[in-house]
mmCIF file of C-alpha atoms and ligand atoms in Angstrom:
data_model
loop_
_atom_site.group_PDB
_atom_site.id
_atom_site.type_symbol
_atom_site.label_atom_id
_atom_site.label_comp_id
_atom_site.label_asym_id
_atom_site.label_seq_id
_atom_site.Cartn_x
_atom_site.Cartn_y
_atom_site.Cartn_z
ATOM 1 C CA MET R 1 11.146 20.487 14.712
ATOM 2 C CA SER R 2 8.445 17.866 14.503
ATOM 3 C CA ALA R 3 8.446 15.611 11.460
ATOM 4 C CA VAL R 4 5.694 15.361 8.890
ATOM 5 C CA LEU R 5 4.418 11.797 9.325
ATOM 6 C CA MET R 6 4.400 9.915 6.018
ATOM 7 C CA ASP R 7 1.137 8.023 5.970
ATOM 8 C CA GLY R 8 1.438 4.878 3.870
ATOM 9 C CA LYS R 9 -1.997 3.760 4.949
ATOM 10 C CA VAL R 10 -3.749 6.698 3.299
ATOM 11 C CA LEU R 11 -1.572 6.663 0.167
ATOM 12 C CA GLY R 12 -1.779 2.864 -0.069
ATOM 13 C CA LYS R 13 -5.574 3.063 0.036
ATOM 14 C CA LYS R 14 -5.607 5.671 -2.746
ATOM 15 C CA ILE R 15 -3.428 3.439 -4.922
ATOM 16 C CA ARG R 16 -5.541 0.364 -4.166
ATOM 17 C CA GLU R 17 -8.627 2.341 -5.264
ATOM 18 C CA SER R 18 -7.004 3.048 -8.620
ATOM 19 C CA VAL R 19 -6.064 -0.638 -8.954
ATOM 20 C CA LYS R 20 -9.719 -1.470 -8.284
ATOM 21 C CA THR R 21 -10.730 0.629 -11.307
ATOM 22 C CA ARG R 22 -8.140 -1.159 -13.500
ATOM 23 C CA SER R 23 -9.357 -4.469 -12.198
ATOM 24 C CA ALA R 24 -13.011 -3.641 -13.008
ATOM 25 C CA SER R 25 -12.033 -2.685 -16.539
ATOM 26 C CA LEU R 26 -10.128 -5.977 -16.969
ATOM 27 C CA ARG R 27 -13.135 -7.914 -15.694
ATOM 28 C CA GLU R 28 -15.324 -6.218 -18.325
ATOM 29 C CA LYS R 29 -12.923 -7.620 -20.904
ATOM 30 C CA GLY R 30 -13.160 -11.107 -19.418
ATOM 31 C CA ILE R 31 -9.874 -11.082 -17.495
ATOM 32 C CA ILE R 32 -10.002 -11.612 -13.750
ATOM 33 C CA PRO R 33 -6.645 -10.574 -12.313
ATOM 34 C CA CYS R 34 -5.429 -13.401 -10.109
ATOM 35 C CA LEU R 35 -2.440 -13.806 -7.813
ATOM 36 C CA ALA R 36 -1.395 -17.224 -6.538
ATOM 37 C CA VAL R 37 -0.291 -16.868 -2.934
ATOM 38 C CA VAL R 38 1.801 -19.758 -1.661
ATOM 39 C CA LEU R 39 2.560 -20.185 2.030
ATOM 40 C CA ALA R 40 4.447 -23.164 3.450
ATOM 41 C CA GLY R 41 4.174 -23.599 7.202
ATOM 42 C CA GLU R 42 2.409 -21.598 9.874
ATOM 43 C CA ASP R 43 4.810 -18.862 10.851
ATOM 44 C CA PRO R 44 2.480 -16.339 12.548
ATOM 45 C CA ALA R 45 4.079 -13.250 10.958
ATOM 46 C CA SER R 46 3.961 -14.796 7.458
ATOM 47 C CA MET R 47 0.355 -15.884 7.978
ATOM 48 C CA SER R 48 -0.560 -12.373 8.965
ATOM 49 C CA TYR R 49 1.167 -10.828 5.889
ATOM 50 C CA VAL R 50 -0.415 -13.349 3.539
ATOM 51 C CA ASN R 51 -3.870 -12.731 5.018
ATOM 52 C CA SER R 52 -3.431 -8.965 4.557
ATOM 53 C CA LYS R 53 -2.362 -9.444 0.937
ATOM 54 C CA GLU R 54 -5.337 -11.683 0.163
ATOM 55 C CA LYS R 55 -7.788 -9.278 1.818
ATOM 56 C CA ALA R 56 -6.359 -6.401 -0.247
ATOM 57 C CA LEU R 57 -6.668 -8.450 -3.458
ATOM 58 C CA THR R 58 -10.325 -9.215 -2.772
ATOM 59 C CA GLU R 59 -11.088 -5.588 -1.945
ATOM 60 C CA ALA R 60 -9.478 -4.520 -5.227
ATOM 61 C CA GLY R 61 -11.711 -6.889 -7.196
ATOM 62 C CA MET R 62 -8.955 -9.404 -7.825
ATOM 63 C CA ASP R 63 -8.839 -13.131 -7.210
ATOM 64 C CA SER R 64 -6.294 -14.914 -5.087
ATOM 65 C CA ARG R 65 -5.435 -18.588 -5.434
ATOM 66 C CA ASP R 66 -4.693 -19.404 -1.826
ATOM 67 C CA ILE R 67 -2.215 -22.294 -1.535
ATOM 68 C CA ARG R 68 -1.414 -23.236 2.062
ATOM 69 C CA LEU R 69 1.059 -26.049 2.499
ATOM 70 C CA PRO R 70 2.383 -27.920 5.514
ATOM 71 C CA TYR R 71 5.820 -26.951 6.877
ATOM 72 C CA GLY R 72 7.111 -30.391 5.918
ATOM 73 C CA ILE R 73 6.270 -30.130 2.194
ATOM 74 C CA GLU R 74 8.984 -31.630 -0.007
ATOM 75 C CA GLU R 75 10.939 -29.229 -2.191
ATOM 76 C CA ALA R 76 10.090 -31.299 -5.304
ATOM 77 C CA ASP R 77 6.358 -31.004 -4.538
ATOM 78 C CA LEU R 78 6.616 -27.243 -4.135
ATOM 79 C CA LEU R 79 8.515 -27.030 -7.452
ATOM 80 C CA SER R 80 5.777 -29.027 -9.130
ATOM 81 C CA ILE R 81 3.077 -26.670 -7.734
ATOM 82 C CA ILE R 82 5.015 -23.702 -9.120
ATOM 83 C CA ALA R 83 5.401 -25.406 -12.515
ATOM 84 C CA ASP R 84 1.606 -25.852 -12.663
ATOM 85 C CA LEU R 85 1.018 -22.208 -11.708
ATOM 86 C CA ASN R 86 3.482 -21.079 -14.403
ATOM 87 C CA LYS R 87 1.405 -22.933 -17.005
ATOM 88 C CA ASP R 88 -1.984 -21.808 -15.687
ATOM 89 C CA ASP R 89 -3.417 -19.026 -17.912
ATOM 90 C CA LYS R 90 -5.757 -17.858 -15.163
ATOM 91 C CA ILE R 91 -2.797 -16.928 -12.947
ATOM 92 C CA HIS R 92 -1.152 -13.535 -13.567
ATOM 93 C CA GLY R 93 1.235 -13.468 -10.626
ATOM 94 C CA ILE R 94 2.891 -15.931 -8.265
ATOM 95 C CA LEU R 95 3.941 -14.979 -4.749
ATOM 96 C CA VAL R 96 5.771 -17.486 -2.593
ATOM 97 C CA GLN R 97 5.916 -16.040 0.892
ATOM 98 C CA LEU R 98 9.401 -15.987 2.408
ATOM 99 C CA PRO R 99 11.005 -17.272 4.533
ATOM 100 C CA LEU R 100 10.493 -20.853 3.393
ATOM 101 C CA PRO R 101 10.893 -23.879 5.693
ATOM 102 C CA ASP R 102 14.556 -24.587 6.543
ATOM 103 C CA HIS R 103 14.806 -27.740 4.404
ATOM 104 C CA ILE R 104 13.729 -25.913 1.241
ATOM 105 C CA ASN R 105 16.256 -24.111 -0.949
ATOM 106 C CA GLU R 106 14.875 -20.611 -1.368
ATOM 107 C CA GLU R 107 17.017 -19.906 -4.453
ATOM 108 C CA LYS R 108 15.670 -22.982 -6.242
ATOM 109 C CA ILE R 109 12.096 -21.936 -5.528
ATOM 110 C CA THR R 110 12.398 -18.281 -6.508
ATOM 111 C CA SER R 111 14.281 -19.351 -9.659
ATOM 112 C CA ALA R 112 11.395 -21.657 -10.633
ATOM 113 C CA ILE R 113 8.828 -18.853 -10.919
ATOM 114 C CA ASP R 114 8.186 -17.629 -14.471
ATOM 115 C CA PRO R 115 9.712 -14.094 -14.566
ATOM 116 C CA GLY R 116 6.559 -12.996 -16.425
ATOM 117 C CA LYS R 117 4.578 -13.812 -13.272
ATOM 118 C CA ASP R 118 7.249 -12.769 -10.777
ATOM 119 C CA VAL R 119 5.392 -9.869 -9.152
ATOM 120 C CA ASP R 120 7.827 -9.914 -6.185
ATOM 121 C CA CYS R 121 10.887 -9.484 -8.474
ATOM 122 C CA PHE R 122 12.758 -12.310 -6.725
ATOM 123 C CA HIS R 123 13.812 -14.403 -9.783
ATOM 124 C CA PRO R 124 17.459 -13.760 -10.769
ATOM 125 C CA VAL R 125 16.341 -12.817 -14.299
ATOM 126 C CA SER R 126 13.845 -10.288 -12.886
ATOM 127 C CA VAL R 127 16.512 -8.878 -10.558
ATOM 128 C CA GLY R 128 19.001 -8.655 -13.441
ATOM 129 C CA ASN R 129 16.484 -6.881 -15.664
ATOM 130 C CA MET R 130 15.549 -4.515 -12.831
ATOM 131 C CA VAL R 131 19.211 -3.635 -12.179
ATOM 132 C CA LEU R 132 19.804 -3.050 -15.906
ATOM 133 C CA GLY R 133 16.681 -0.889 -16.181
ATOM 134 C CA ARG R 134 14.978 -3.365 -18.508
ATOM 135 C CA GLN R 135 11.405 -4.637 -18.297
ATOM 136 C CA ALA R 136 10.666 -6.241 -14.910
ATOM 137 C CA PHE R 137 8.063 -5.894 -12.205
ATOM 138 C CA LEU R 138 9.503 -3.516 -9.639
ATOM 139 C CA PRO R 139 10.145 -5.023 -6.200
ATOM 140 C CA CYS R 140 7.210 -4.083 -3.978
ATOM 141 C CA THR R 141 8.786 -2.679 -0.812
ATOM 142 C CA PRO R 142 11.537 -0.633 -2.534
ATOM 143 C CA HIS R 143 9.028 0.696 -5.068
ATOM 144 C CA GLY R 144 6.584 1.541 -2.274
ATOM 145 C CA ILE R 145 9.290 3.547 -0.484
ATOM 146 C CA LEU R 146 10.033 5.561 -3.657
ATOM 147 C CA VAL R 147 6.343 6.281 -4.245
ATOM 148 C CA LEU R 148 5.930 7.371 -0.614
ATOM 149 C CA LEU R 149 8.931 9.740 -0.898
ATOM 150 C CA GLY R 150 7.437 11.146 -4.120
ATOM 151 C CA GLU R 151 4.022 11.704 -2.568
ATOM 152 C CA TYR R 152 5.552 13.844 0.197
ATOM 153 C CA ASN R 153 7.828 15.689 -2.246
ATOM 154 C CA VAL R 154 10.947 14.608 -0.388
ATOM 155 C CA PRO R 155 13.807 15.589 -2.707
ATOM 156 C CA VAL R 156 15.574 12.416 -3.834
ATOM 157 C CA CYS R 157 17.513 13.691 -6.900
ATOM 158 C CA GLY R 158 21.000 14.682 -5.784
ATOM 159 C CA SER R 159 20.336 13.587 -2.200
ATOM 160 C CA HIS R 160 22.536 11.345 -0.121
ATOM 161 C CA VAL R 161 20.489 8.311 0.879
ATOM 162 C CA VAL R 162 21.865 6.002 3.539
ATOM 163 C CA VAL R 163 20.272 2.547 3.573
ATOM 164 C CA ALA R 164 20.820 0.321 6.609
ATOM 165 C CA GLY R 165 20.453 -3.343 5.641
ATOM 166 C CA ARG R 166 21.574 -5.342 2.582
ATOM 167 C CA SER R 167 18.696 -7.798 2.235
ATOM 168 C CA ASN R 168 17.676 -9.154 -1.165
ATOM 169 C CA ILE R 169 14.125 -7.914 -0.529
ATOM 170 C CA VAL R 170 14.813 -4.297 0.487
ATOM 171 C CA GLY R 171 18.391 -2.982 0.737
ATOM 172 C CA LYS R 172 19.932 -4.353 -2.466
ATOM 173 C CA PRO R 173 17.047 -3.634 -4.858
ATOM 174 C CA LEU R 174 16.365 -0.230 -3.273
ATOM 175 C CA MET R 175 19.977 0.828 -3.799
ATOM 176 C CA ASN R 176 19.696 -0.167 -7.444
ATOM 177 C CA LEU R 177 16.475 1.775 -8.014
ATOM 178 C CA LEU R 178 17.775 4.885 -6.230
ATOM 179 C CA ILE R 179 20.788 5.147 -8.548
ATOM 180 C CA ARG R 180 18.605 5.124 -11.670
ATOM 181 C CA LYS R 181 18.754 8.448 -13.532
ATOM 182 C CA GLU R 182 15.108 9.112 -12.702
ATOM 183 C CA TYR R 183 15.926 9.149 -8.941
ATOM 184 C CA ASN R 184 19.577 10.254 -9.196
ATOM 185 C CA ALA R 185 20.401 9.678 -5.544
ATOM 186 C CA THR R 186 23.851 9.008 -4.136
ATOM 187 C CA VAL R 187 23.560 5.871 -2.054
ATOM 188 C CA THR R 188 25.545 4.537 0.869
ATOM 189 C CA LEU R 189 24.588 0.996 1.812
ATOM 190 C CA CYS R 190 25.427 0.130 5.425
ATOM 191 C CA HIS R 191 25.295 -3.377 6.868
ATOM 192 C CA THR R 192 26.466 -5.443 9.817
ATOM 193 C CA GLY R 193 30.067 -5.037 8.647
ATOM 194 C CA THR R 194 29.857 -1.222 8.691
ATOM 195 C CA LYS R 195 32.104 0.383 11.280
ATOM 196 C CA ASP R 196 30.509 3.374 13.020
ATOM 197 C CA LEU R 197 27.034 3.360 11.455
ATOM 198 C CA ALA R 198 26.257 6.701 13.133
ATOM 199 C CA ARG R 199 29.019 8.452 11.141
ATOM 200 C CA PHE R 200 27.250 7.555 7.877
ATOM 201 C CA LEU R 201 23.714 8.169 9.113
ATOM 202 C CA GLN R 202 24.633 11.662 10.304
ATOM 203 C CA GLN R 203 25.536 12.587 6.716
ATOM 204 C CA ALA R 204 22.264 11.350 5.247
ATOM 205 C CA ASP R 205 19.554 13.507 3.704
ATOM 206 C CA ILE R 206 17.378 10.381 3.689
ATOM 207 C CA ILE R 207 17.774 7.378 5.996
ATOM 208 C CA ILE R 208 16.126 4.089 5.119
ATOM 209 C CA ALA R 209 16.224 1.594 7.964
ATOM 210 C CA ALA R 210 15.791 -2.002 6.832
ATOM 211 C CA ALA R 211 18.068 -3.933 9.152
ATOM 212 C CA GLY R 212 15.512 -5.822 11.260
ATOM 213 C CA LYS R 213 16.975 -4.528 14.531
ATOM 214 C CA PRO R 214 14.582 -2.772 16.892
ATOM 215 C CA GLY R 215 15.858 0.581 18.155
ATOM 216 C CA LEU R 216 18.929 0.525 15.860
ATOM 217 C CA ILE R 217 18.559 4.172 14.891
ATOM 218 C CA THR R 218 18.400 6.772 17.656
ATOM 219 C CA PRO R 219 17.818 10.549 17.425
ATOM 220 C CA ALA R 220 21.531 11.225 17.996
ATOM 221 C CA MET R 221 22.321 9.464 14.692
ATOM 222 C CA VAL R 222 19.948 11.614 12.636
ATOM 223 C CA ARG R 223 20.741 15.002 11.097
ATOM 224 C CA GLU R 224 18.236 17.778 11.859
ATOM 225 C CA GLY R 225 15.826 17.978 8.895
ATOM 226 C CA ALA R 226 16.534 14.524 7.448
ATOM 227 C CA ALA R 227 13.808 12.209 6.123
ATOM 228 C CA VAL R 228 13.679 8.865 7.948
ATOM 229 C CA ILE R 229 11.891 5.834 6.527
ATOM 230 C CA ASP R 230 11.487 2.893 8.873
ATOM 231 C CA VAL R 231 11.118 -0.446 7.077
ATOM 232 C CA GLY R 232 11.840 -2.740 10.039
ATOM 233 C CA ILE R 233 9.006 -4.984 11.186
ATOM 234 C CA ASN R 234 10.040 -6.499 14.498
ATOM 235 C CA ARG R 235 7.822 -8.401 16.903
ATOM 236 C CA VAL R 236 8.990 -7.465 20.378
ATOM 237 C CA GLN R 237 7.603 -9.373 23.383
ATOM 238 C CA ASP R 238 5.353 -7.241 25.544
ATOM 239 C CA SER R 239 3.260 -8.919 28.209
ATOM 240 C CA ALA R 240 1.169 -5.752 28.633
ATOM 241 C CA SER R 241 -0.154 -6.061 25.083
ATOM 242 C CA LYS R 242 -3.113 -8.315 24.239
ATOM 243 C CA LYS R 243 -1.193 -10.205 21.548
ATOM 244 C CA GLY R 244 1.828 -10.693 23.807
ATOM 245 C CA TYR R 245 4.018 -8.657 21.461
ATOM 246 C CA ILE R 246 4.193 -5.240 19.875
ATOM 247 C CA LEU R 247 5.278 -4.382 16.338
ATOM 248 C CA CYS R 248 8.135 -1.976 16.175
ATOM 249 C CA GLY R 249 10.546 -0.751 13.562
ATOM 250 C CA ASP R 250 14.303 -0.223 13.494
ATOM 251 C CA VAL R 251 13.981 3.441 14.420
ATOM 252 C CA ASP R 252 13.362 5.028 17.804
ATOM 253 C CA PRO R 253 10.159 7.041 17.105
ATOM 254 C CA ALA R 254 11.733 9.954 19.035
ATOM 255 C CA VAL R 255 13.623 10.763 15.782
ATOM 256 C CA ALA R 256 10.381 12.471 14.722
ATOM 257 C CA GLU R 257 11.492 15.433 16.866
ATOM 258 C CA LYS R 258 14.594 15.942 14.727
ATOM 259 C CA ALA R 259 13.575 14.694 11.292
ATOM 260 C CA ALA R 260 11.622 16.713 8.725
ATOM 261 C CA PHE R 261 9.795 13.587 7.489
ATOM 262 C CA PHE R 262 9.235 10.300 9.250
ATOM 263 C CA SER R 263 7.617 7.113 7.985
ATOM 264 C CA PRO R 264 6.728 5.092 11.104
ATOM 265 C CA VAL R 265 6.018 1.438 11.873
ATOM 266 C CA PRO R 266 3.229 0.510 11.674
ATOM 267 C CA GLY R 267 1.391 2.609 9.080
ATOM 268 C CA GLY R 268 4.272 3.676 6.832
ATOM 269 C CA VAL R 269 5.905 1.345 4.322
ATOM 270 C CA GLY R 270 3.918 -1.848 5.110
ATOM 271 C CA PRO R 271 0.687 -0.753 3.389
ATOM 272 C CA MET R 272 2.731 0.585 0.446
ATOM 273 C CA THR R 273 4.240 -2.867 -0.157
ATOM 274 C CA ILE R 274 0.763 -4.327 -0.552
ATOM 275 C CA ALA R 275 -0.389 -1.507 -2.836
ATOM 276 C CA MET R 276 2.639 -2.020 -5.128
ATOM 277 C CA LEU R 277 1.997 -5.769 -5.203
ATOM 278 C CA LEU R 278 -1.565 -5.159 -6.413
ATOM 279 C CA GLN R 279 -0.266 -2.760 -9.064
ATOM 280 C CA ASN R 280 2.097 -5.448 -10.332
ATOM 281 C CA VAL R 281 -0.716 -7.989 -10.552
ATOM 282 C CA ALA R 282 -2.858 -5.484 -12.481
ATOM 283 C CA GLU R 283 0.057 -4.745 -14.832
ATOM 284 C CA SER R 284 0.615 -8.454 -15.430
ATOM 285 C CA ALA R 285 -3.076 -9.065 -16.157
ATOM 286 C CA GLU R 286 -3.202 -6.051 -18.527
ATOM 287 C CA LYS R 287 -0.447 -7.642 -20.605
ATOM 288 C CA ARG R 288 -2.981 -10.315 -21.570
ATOM 289 C CA LEU R 289 -5.168 -7.749 -23.346
HETATM 290 N N1 LIG T 1 8.664 -11.985 3.110
HETATM 291 C C1 LIG T 1 8.888 -10.746 3.593
HETATM 292 N N2 LIG T 1 8.571 -9.812 2.678
HETATM 293 C C2 LIG T 1 8.134 -10.462 1.593
HETATM 294 C C3 LIG T 1 7.677 -10.042 0.311
HETATM 295 O O1 LIG T 1 7.602 -8.846 -0.032
HETATM 296 N N3 LIG T 1 7.300 -11.040 -0.542
HETATM 297 C C4 LIG T 1 7.387 -12.351 -0.210
HETATM 298 N N4 LIG T 1 7.026 -13.242 -1.112
HETATM 299 N N5 LIG T 1 7.824 -12.779 0.963
HETATM 300 C C5 LIG T 1 8.193 -11.837 1.858
#
């Protein structure tokens, strides 16, 4: 068997086109959707993500308020910037790129963002509302994964989904969305404390790899006909490549020979995260109408 490749680039573009239409209609009504993008420090991976997000915003007819801060910024100064953005009527969403510099308390910062502008769904109130099925922006990467599965008609209802990785950004929120009645999946969440990961993966109808460990999932761990979504973004040193590194996921791409569906890195979930972010900004701006 050779897997159907799940193309997040094509689907992401389609979604961004529809956001562009929403954005044009908002502009006609005098609202320019605007996301504040805050980056502290110069971590190359974060800079690259932030640049991609800002480019996508511009292409969708949205504004971005680009706030680049030195690594050494004081926590109190960052909190004061966020307080100003919370008050600013021109700003519809606030994204503080993680990870933050080591001396800054990430919880304090994410808790300072107005939940009404929390398009990442990182504030504890947003997370609580999301878990309870109440009004909240849906977290971008988990939502992107669900939309990608839907686009390829991968059956989720009644399926056994095994998620590898318990991060606050992917594993935990994804588990919570998958158990909603509308998705009705049975979820097993594996993590670094899981004994014999392969035993769980082999029982999965859908595997979602979000552990941040290159090559974690090999073909032997995957059931014939499963759907495999790779969410890992790992920079692996490679002197043969121009950049000095290559991007690879958590999954050995050879699983494509056994799986029925495979979402690879790059080109799978990454572009979906950005598309969902833009949707959240549009939704937030539309609330002003
Ligand atoms: N760092 C890694 N992924 C993300 C994300 O989706 N949002 C933010 N703000 N930071 C991240």
